[in-house]
CSV table of N, CA and C in Angstrom, one decimal:
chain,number,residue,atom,x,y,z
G,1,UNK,N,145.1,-14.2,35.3
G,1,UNK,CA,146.6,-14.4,35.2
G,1,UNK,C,146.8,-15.5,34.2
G,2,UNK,N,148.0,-15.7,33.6
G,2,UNK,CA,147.9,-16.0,32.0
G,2,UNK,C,148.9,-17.1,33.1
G,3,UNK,N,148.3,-18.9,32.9
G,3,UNK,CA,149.3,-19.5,33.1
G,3,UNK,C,150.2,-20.6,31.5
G,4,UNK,N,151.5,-20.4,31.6
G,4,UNK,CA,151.6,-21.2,30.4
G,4,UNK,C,152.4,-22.8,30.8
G,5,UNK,N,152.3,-23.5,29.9
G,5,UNK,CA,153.0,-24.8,30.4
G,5,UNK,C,153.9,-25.0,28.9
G,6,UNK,N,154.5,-26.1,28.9
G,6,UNK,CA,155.8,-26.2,28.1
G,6,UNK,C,155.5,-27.5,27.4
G,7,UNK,N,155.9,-27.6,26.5
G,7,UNK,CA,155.7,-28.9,25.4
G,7,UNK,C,156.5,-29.8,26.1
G,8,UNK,N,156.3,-31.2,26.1
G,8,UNK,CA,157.7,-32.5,26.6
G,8,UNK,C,158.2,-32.6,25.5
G,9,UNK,N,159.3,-32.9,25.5
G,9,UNK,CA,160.0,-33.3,24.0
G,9,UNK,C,160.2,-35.0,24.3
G,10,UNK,N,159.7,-35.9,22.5
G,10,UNK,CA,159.3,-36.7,22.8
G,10,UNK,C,161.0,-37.3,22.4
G,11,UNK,N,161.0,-38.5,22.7
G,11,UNK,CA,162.2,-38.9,22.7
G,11,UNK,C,162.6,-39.5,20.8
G,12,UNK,N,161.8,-39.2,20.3
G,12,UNK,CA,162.0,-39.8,18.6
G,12,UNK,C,162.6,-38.3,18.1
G,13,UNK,N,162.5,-37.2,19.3
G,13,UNK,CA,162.9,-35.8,18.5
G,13,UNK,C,164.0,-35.7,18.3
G,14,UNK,N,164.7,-36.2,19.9
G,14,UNK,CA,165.9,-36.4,20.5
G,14,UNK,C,166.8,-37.3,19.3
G,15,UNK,N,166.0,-38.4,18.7
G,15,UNK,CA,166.9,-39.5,17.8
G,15,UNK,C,166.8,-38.3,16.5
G,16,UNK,N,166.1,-37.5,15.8
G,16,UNK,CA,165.9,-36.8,14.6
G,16,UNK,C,167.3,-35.7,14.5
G,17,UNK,N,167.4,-35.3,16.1
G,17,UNK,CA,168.4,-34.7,16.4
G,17,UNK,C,169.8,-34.3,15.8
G,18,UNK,N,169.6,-35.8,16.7
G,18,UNK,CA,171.3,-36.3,16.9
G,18,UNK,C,171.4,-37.3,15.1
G,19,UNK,N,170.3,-37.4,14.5
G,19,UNK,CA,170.3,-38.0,13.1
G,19,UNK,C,170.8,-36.7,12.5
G,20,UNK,N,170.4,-35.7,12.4
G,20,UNK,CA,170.5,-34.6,11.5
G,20,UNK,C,171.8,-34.0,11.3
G,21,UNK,N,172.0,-33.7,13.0
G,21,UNK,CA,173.5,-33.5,13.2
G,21,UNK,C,174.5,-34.3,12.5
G,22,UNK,N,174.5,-35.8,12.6
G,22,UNK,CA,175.3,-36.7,11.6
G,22,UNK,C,175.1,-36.4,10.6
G,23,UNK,N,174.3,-36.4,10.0
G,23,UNK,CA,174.3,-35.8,8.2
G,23,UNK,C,174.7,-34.9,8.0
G,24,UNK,N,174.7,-33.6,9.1
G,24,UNK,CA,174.9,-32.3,8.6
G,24,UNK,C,176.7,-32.4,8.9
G,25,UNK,N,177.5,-32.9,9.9
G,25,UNK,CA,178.9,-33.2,9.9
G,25,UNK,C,179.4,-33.7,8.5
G,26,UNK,N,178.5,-34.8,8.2
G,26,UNK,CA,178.8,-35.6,7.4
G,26,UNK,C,179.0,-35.3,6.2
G,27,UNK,N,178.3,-34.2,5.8
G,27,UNK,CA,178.2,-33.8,4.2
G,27,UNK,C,179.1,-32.4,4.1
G,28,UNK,N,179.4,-31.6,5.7
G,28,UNK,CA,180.9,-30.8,5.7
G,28,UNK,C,181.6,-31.5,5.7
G,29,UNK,N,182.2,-32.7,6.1
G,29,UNK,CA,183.1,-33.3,5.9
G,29,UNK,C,183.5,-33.7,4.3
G,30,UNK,N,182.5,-33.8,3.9
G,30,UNK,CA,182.8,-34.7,2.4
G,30,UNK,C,182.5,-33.3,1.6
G,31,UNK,N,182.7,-32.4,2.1
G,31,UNK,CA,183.0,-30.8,0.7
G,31,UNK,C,181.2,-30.8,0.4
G,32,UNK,N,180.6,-31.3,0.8
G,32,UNK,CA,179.0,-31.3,0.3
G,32,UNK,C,178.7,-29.9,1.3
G,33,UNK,N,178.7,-28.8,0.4
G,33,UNK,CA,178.7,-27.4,1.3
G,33,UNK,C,177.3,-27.2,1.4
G,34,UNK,N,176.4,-27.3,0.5
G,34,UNK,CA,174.9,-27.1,0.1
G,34,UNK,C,174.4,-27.8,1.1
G,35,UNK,N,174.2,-29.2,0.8
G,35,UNK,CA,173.3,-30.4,1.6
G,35,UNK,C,173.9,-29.9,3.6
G,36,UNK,N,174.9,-29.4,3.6
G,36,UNK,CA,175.4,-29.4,5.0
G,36,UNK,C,174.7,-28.3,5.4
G,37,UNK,N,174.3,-27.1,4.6
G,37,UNK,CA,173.7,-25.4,4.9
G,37,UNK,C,172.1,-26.2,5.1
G,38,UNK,N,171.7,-26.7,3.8
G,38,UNK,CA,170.2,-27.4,4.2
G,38,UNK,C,170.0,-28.0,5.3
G,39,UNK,N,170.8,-28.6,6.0
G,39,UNK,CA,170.7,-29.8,6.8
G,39,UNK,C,170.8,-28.7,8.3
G,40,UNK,N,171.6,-27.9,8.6
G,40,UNK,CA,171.6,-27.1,9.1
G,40,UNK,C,170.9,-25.7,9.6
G,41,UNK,N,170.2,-25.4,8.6
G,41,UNK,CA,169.1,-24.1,8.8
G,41,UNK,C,167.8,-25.0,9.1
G,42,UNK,N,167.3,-26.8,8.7
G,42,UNK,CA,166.4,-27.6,9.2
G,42,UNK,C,167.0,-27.6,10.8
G,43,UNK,N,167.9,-28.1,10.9
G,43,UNK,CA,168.3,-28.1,12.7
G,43,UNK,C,167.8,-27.0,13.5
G,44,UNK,N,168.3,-25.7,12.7
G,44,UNK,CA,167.6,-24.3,13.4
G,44,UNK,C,166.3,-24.2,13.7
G,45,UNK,N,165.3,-24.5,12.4
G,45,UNK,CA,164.0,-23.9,12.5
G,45,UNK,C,163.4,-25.3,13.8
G,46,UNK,N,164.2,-26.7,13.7
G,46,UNK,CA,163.1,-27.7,14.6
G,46,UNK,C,163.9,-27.1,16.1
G,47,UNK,N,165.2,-27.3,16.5
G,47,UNK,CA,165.6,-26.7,17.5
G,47,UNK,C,164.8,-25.3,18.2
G,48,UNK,N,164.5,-24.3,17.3
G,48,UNK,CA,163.6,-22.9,17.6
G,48,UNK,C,162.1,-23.5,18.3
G,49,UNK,N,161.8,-24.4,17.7
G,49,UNK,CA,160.7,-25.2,17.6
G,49,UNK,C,160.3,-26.0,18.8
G,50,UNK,N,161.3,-26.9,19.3
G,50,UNK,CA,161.4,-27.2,20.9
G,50,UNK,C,161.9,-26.3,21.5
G,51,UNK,N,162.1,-25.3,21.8
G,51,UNK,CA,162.5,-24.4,22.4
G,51,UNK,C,161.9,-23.3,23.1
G,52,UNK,N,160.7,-23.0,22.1
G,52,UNK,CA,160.1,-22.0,22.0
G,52,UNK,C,158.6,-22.4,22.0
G,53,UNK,N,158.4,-24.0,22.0
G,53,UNK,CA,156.7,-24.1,21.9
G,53,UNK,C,156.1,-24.0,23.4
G,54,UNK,N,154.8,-23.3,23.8
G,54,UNK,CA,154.1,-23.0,24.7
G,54,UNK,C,152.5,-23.7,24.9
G,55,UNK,N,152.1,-24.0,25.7
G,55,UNK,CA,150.7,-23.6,25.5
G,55,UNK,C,150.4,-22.7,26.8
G,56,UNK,N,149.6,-22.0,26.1
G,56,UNK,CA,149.2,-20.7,27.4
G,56,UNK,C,147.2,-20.7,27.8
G,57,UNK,N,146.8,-20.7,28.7
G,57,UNK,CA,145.6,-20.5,29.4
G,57,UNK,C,145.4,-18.7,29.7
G,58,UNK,N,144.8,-18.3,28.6
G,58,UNK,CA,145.0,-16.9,29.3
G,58,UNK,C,144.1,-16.2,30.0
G,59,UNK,N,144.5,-15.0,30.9
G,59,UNK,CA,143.4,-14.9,31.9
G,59,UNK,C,141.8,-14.0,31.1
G,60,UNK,N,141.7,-13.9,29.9
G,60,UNK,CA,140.9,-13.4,29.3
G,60,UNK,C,139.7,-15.0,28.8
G,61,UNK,N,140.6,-15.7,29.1
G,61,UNK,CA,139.7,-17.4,28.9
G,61,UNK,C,139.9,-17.9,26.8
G,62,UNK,N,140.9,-18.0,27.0
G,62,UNK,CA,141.6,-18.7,25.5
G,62,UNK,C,142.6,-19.7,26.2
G,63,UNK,N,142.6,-20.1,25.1
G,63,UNK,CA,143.9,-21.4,24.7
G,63,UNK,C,144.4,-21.0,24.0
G,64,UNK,N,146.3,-20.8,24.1
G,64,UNK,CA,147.0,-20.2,22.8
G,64,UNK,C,148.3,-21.5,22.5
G,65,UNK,N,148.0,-21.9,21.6
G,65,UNK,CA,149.1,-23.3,21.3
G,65,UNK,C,150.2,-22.3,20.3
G,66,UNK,N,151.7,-22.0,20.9
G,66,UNK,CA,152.7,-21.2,20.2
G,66,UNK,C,153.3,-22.1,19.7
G,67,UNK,N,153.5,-22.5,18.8
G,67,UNK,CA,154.4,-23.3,18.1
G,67,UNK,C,156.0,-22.7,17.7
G,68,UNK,N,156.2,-21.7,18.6
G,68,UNK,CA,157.7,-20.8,17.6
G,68,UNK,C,157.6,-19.6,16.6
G,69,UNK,N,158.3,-19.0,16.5
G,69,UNK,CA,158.6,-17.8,15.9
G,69,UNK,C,158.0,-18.4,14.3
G,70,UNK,N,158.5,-19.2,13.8
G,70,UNK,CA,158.1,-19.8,12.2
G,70,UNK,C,157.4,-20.6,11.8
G,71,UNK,N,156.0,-20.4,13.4
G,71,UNK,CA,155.0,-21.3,12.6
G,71,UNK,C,153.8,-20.8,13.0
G,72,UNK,N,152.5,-20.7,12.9
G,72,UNK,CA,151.3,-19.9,13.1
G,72,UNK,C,150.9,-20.2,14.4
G,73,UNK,N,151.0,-19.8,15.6
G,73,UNK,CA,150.1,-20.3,16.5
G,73,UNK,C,148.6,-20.4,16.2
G,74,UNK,N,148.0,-20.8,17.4
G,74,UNK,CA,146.2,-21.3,17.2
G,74,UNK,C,145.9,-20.7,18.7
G,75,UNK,N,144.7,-20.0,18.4
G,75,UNK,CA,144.3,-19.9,19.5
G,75,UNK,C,142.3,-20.2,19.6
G,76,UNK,N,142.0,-20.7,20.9
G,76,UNK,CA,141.0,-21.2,21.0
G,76,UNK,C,140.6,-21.2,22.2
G,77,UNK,N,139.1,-20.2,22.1
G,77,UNK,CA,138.3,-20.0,23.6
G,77,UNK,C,137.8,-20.7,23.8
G,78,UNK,N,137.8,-21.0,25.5
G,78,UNK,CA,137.4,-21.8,26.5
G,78,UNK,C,136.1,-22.2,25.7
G,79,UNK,N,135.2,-21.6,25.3
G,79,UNK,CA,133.8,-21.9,25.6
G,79,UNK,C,133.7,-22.8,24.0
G,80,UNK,N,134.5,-22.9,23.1
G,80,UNK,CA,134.6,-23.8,22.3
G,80,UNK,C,134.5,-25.2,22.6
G,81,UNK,N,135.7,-25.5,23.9
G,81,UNK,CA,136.4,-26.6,23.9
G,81,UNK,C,134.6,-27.4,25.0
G,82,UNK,N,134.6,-28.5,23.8
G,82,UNK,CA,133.6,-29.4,24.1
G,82,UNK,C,133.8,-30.8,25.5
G,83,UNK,N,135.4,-31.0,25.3
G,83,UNK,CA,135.6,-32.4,25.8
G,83,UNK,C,136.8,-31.7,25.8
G,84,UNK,N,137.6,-32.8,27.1
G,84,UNK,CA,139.1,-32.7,27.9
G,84,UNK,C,139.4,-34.1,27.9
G,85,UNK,N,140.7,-34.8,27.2
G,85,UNK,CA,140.7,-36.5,27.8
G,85,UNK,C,142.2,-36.6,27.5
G,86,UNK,N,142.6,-37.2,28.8
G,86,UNK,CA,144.1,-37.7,28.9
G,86,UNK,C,144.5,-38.8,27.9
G,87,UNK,N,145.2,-39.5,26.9
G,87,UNK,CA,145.3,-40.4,26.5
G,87,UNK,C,146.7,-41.0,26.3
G,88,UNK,N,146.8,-41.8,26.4
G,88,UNK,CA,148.5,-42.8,26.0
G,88,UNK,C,148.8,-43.0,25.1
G,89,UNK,N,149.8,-42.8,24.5
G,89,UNK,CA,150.2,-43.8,23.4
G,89,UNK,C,150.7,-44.5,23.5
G,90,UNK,N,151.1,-45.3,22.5
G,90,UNK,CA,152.6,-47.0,22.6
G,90,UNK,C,153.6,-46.1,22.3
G,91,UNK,N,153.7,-45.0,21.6
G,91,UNK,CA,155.1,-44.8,20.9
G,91,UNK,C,155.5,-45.5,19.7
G,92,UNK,N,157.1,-46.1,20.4
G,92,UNK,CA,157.4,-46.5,19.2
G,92,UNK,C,157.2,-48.0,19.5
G,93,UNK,N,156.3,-49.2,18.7
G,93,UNK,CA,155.9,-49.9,19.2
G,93,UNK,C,155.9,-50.2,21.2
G,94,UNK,N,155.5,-49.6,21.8
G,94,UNK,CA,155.2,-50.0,22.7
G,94,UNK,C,156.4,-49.6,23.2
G,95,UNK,N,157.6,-49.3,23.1
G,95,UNK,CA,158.6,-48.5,23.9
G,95,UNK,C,158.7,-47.6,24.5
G,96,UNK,N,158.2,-46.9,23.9
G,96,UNK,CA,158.4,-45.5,24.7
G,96,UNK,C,156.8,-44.9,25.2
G,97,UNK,N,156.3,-45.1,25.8
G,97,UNK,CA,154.8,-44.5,25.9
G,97,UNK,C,154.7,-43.4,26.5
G,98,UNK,N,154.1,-42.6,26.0
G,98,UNK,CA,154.1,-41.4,26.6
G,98,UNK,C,152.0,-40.7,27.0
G,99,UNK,N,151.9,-39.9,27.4
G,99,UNK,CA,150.5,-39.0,27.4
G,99,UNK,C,150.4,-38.0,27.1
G,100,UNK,N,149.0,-37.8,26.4
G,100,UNK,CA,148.9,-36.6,25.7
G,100,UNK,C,147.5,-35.9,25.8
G,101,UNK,N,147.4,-35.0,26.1
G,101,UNK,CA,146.3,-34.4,25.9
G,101,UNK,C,145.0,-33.8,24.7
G,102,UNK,N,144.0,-35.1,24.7
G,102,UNK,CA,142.8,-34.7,23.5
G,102,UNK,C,142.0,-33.7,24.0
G,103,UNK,N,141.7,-32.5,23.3
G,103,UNK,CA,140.7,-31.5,23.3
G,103,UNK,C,140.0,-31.4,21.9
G,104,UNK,N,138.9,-31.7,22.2
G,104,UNK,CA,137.5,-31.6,21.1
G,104,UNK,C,136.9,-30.0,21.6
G,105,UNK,N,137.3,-29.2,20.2
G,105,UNK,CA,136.5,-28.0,20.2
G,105,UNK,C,135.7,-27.8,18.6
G,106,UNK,N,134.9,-27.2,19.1
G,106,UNK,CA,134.0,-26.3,17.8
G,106,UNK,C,133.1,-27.5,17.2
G,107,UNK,N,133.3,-28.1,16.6
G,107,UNK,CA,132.3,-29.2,15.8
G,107,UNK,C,133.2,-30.0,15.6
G,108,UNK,N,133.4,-31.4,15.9
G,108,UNK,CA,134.3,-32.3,15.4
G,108,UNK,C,135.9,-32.0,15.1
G,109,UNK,N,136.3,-30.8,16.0
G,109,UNK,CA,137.8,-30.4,15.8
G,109,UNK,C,138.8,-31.2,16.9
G,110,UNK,N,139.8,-31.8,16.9
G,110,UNK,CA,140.5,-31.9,17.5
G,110,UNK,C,141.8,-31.3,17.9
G,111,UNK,N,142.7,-31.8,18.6
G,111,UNK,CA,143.9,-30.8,18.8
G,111,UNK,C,144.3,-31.6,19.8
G,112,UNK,N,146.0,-32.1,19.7
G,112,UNK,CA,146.6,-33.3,20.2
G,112,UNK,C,147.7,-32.3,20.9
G,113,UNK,N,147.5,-32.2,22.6
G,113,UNK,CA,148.8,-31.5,23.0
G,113,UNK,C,149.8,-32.5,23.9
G,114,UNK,N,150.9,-32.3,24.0
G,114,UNK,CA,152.0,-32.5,25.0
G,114,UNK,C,152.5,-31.7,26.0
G,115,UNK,N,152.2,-31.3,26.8
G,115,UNK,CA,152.5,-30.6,27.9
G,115,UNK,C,153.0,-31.7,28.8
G,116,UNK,N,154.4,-31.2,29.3
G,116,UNK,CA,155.4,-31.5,30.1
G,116,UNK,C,154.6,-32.0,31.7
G,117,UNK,N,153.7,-31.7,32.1
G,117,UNK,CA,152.6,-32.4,33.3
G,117,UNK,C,151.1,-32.5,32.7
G,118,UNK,N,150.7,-33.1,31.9
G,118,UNK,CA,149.9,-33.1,31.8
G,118,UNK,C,148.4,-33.7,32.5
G,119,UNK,N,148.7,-34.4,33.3
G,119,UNK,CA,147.9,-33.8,34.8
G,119,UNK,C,147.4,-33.0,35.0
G,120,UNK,N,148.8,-31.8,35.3
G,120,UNK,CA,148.4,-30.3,35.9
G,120,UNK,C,147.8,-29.7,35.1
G,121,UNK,N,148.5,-29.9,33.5
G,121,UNK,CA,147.6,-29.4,32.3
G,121,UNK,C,145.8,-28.9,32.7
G,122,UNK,N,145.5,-30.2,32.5
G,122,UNK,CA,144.3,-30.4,32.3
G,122,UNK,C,143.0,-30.1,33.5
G,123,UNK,N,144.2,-30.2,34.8
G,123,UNK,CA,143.8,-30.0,36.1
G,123,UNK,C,143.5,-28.1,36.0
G,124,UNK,N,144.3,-27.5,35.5
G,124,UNK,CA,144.2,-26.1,35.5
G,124,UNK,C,142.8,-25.5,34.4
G,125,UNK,N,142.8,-26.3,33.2
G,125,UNK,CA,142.0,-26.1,32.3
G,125,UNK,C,140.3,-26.5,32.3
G,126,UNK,N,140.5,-27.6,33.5
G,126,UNK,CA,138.9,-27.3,33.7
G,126,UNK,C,138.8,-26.9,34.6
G,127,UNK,N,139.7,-26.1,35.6
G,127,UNK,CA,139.6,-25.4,36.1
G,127,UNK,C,139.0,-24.0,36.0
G,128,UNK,N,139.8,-23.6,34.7
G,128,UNK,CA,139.3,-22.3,33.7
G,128,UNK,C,138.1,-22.6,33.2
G,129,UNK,N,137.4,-23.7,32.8
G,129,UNK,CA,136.4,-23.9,32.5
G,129,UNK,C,135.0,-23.7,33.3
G,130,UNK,N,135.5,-24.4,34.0
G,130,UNK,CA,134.5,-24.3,35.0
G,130,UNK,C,134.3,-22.9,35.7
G,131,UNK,N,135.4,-22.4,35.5
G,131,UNK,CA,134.9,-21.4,35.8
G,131,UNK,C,134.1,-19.9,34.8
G,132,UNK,N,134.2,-20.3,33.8
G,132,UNK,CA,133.8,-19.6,32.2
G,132,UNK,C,132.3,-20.0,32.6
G,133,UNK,N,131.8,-21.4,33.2
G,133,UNK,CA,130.9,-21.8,32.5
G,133,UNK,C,129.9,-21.0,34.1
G,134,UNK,N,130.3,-20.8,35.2
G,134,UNK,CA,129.6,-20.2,36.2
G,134,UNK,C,129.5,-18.5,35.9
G,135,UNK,N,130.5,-17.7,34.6
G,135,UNK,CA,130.2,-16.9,34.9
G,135,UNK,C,128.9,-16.5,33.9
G,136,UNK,N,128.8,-17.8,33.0
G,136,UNK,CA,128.0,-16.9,32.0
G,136,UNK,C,126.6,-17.3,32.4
């Protein structure tokens, strides 16, 4: 059974947001028809972007990181992933901290996720692991 979990959106996205949206008012307001269409079809593709990112555990034993309709997902089997480690950040100086999930696969690869529990995350995936590793 294919479980998937959901990206957190980090709060500096939230400020990029509500930034973009002011420029993009700002430059319809002032007859700037161009810079407002640019500024706009960027809101689309990052909004698509939070909206639509996944990471999925699938019951075949991969990791599939979806980043959205307009960007390449990655996918990567269990038996790659070498190391699993919770980590913190400061954010933005030390304000906002958040956790994120490090996974070391293949030779010196890494891959930095956010999943909205990342606890459970991680709690599910060596679960899957562990279980890859009794069948072979």
């Amino acid at each position: 059974m294919n479980r998937i979990f959901h990206v957190k959106i980090a709060g500096g996205t939230y400020f990029l947001l509500i930034l973009l949206t002011a420029v993009m008012v700002f430059a319809f307001w002032c007859m700037k028809a161009m810079i407002g269409l640019v500024v706009a079809l960027g809101l689309i593709i990052i909004i698509e972007r939070i909206i639509h990112s996944t990471y999925m555990l699938t019951a075949d034993g991969k990791l599939v990181v979806y980043y959205g309709r307009f960007y390449k997902g990655k996918t990567i089997p269990l038996t790659d992933i070498t190391d699993v480690e919770l980590k913190r950040s400061s954010g933005f100086g030390g304000i906002m901290p958040s956790k994120y999930v490090l996974i070391h696969y293949e030779k010196k690869n890494l891959l930095s996720l956010v999943p909205v529990k990342p606890e459970e995350f991680i709690n599910a995936l060596v679960k899957r692991l562990e279980h890859r590793i009794e069948e072979e």
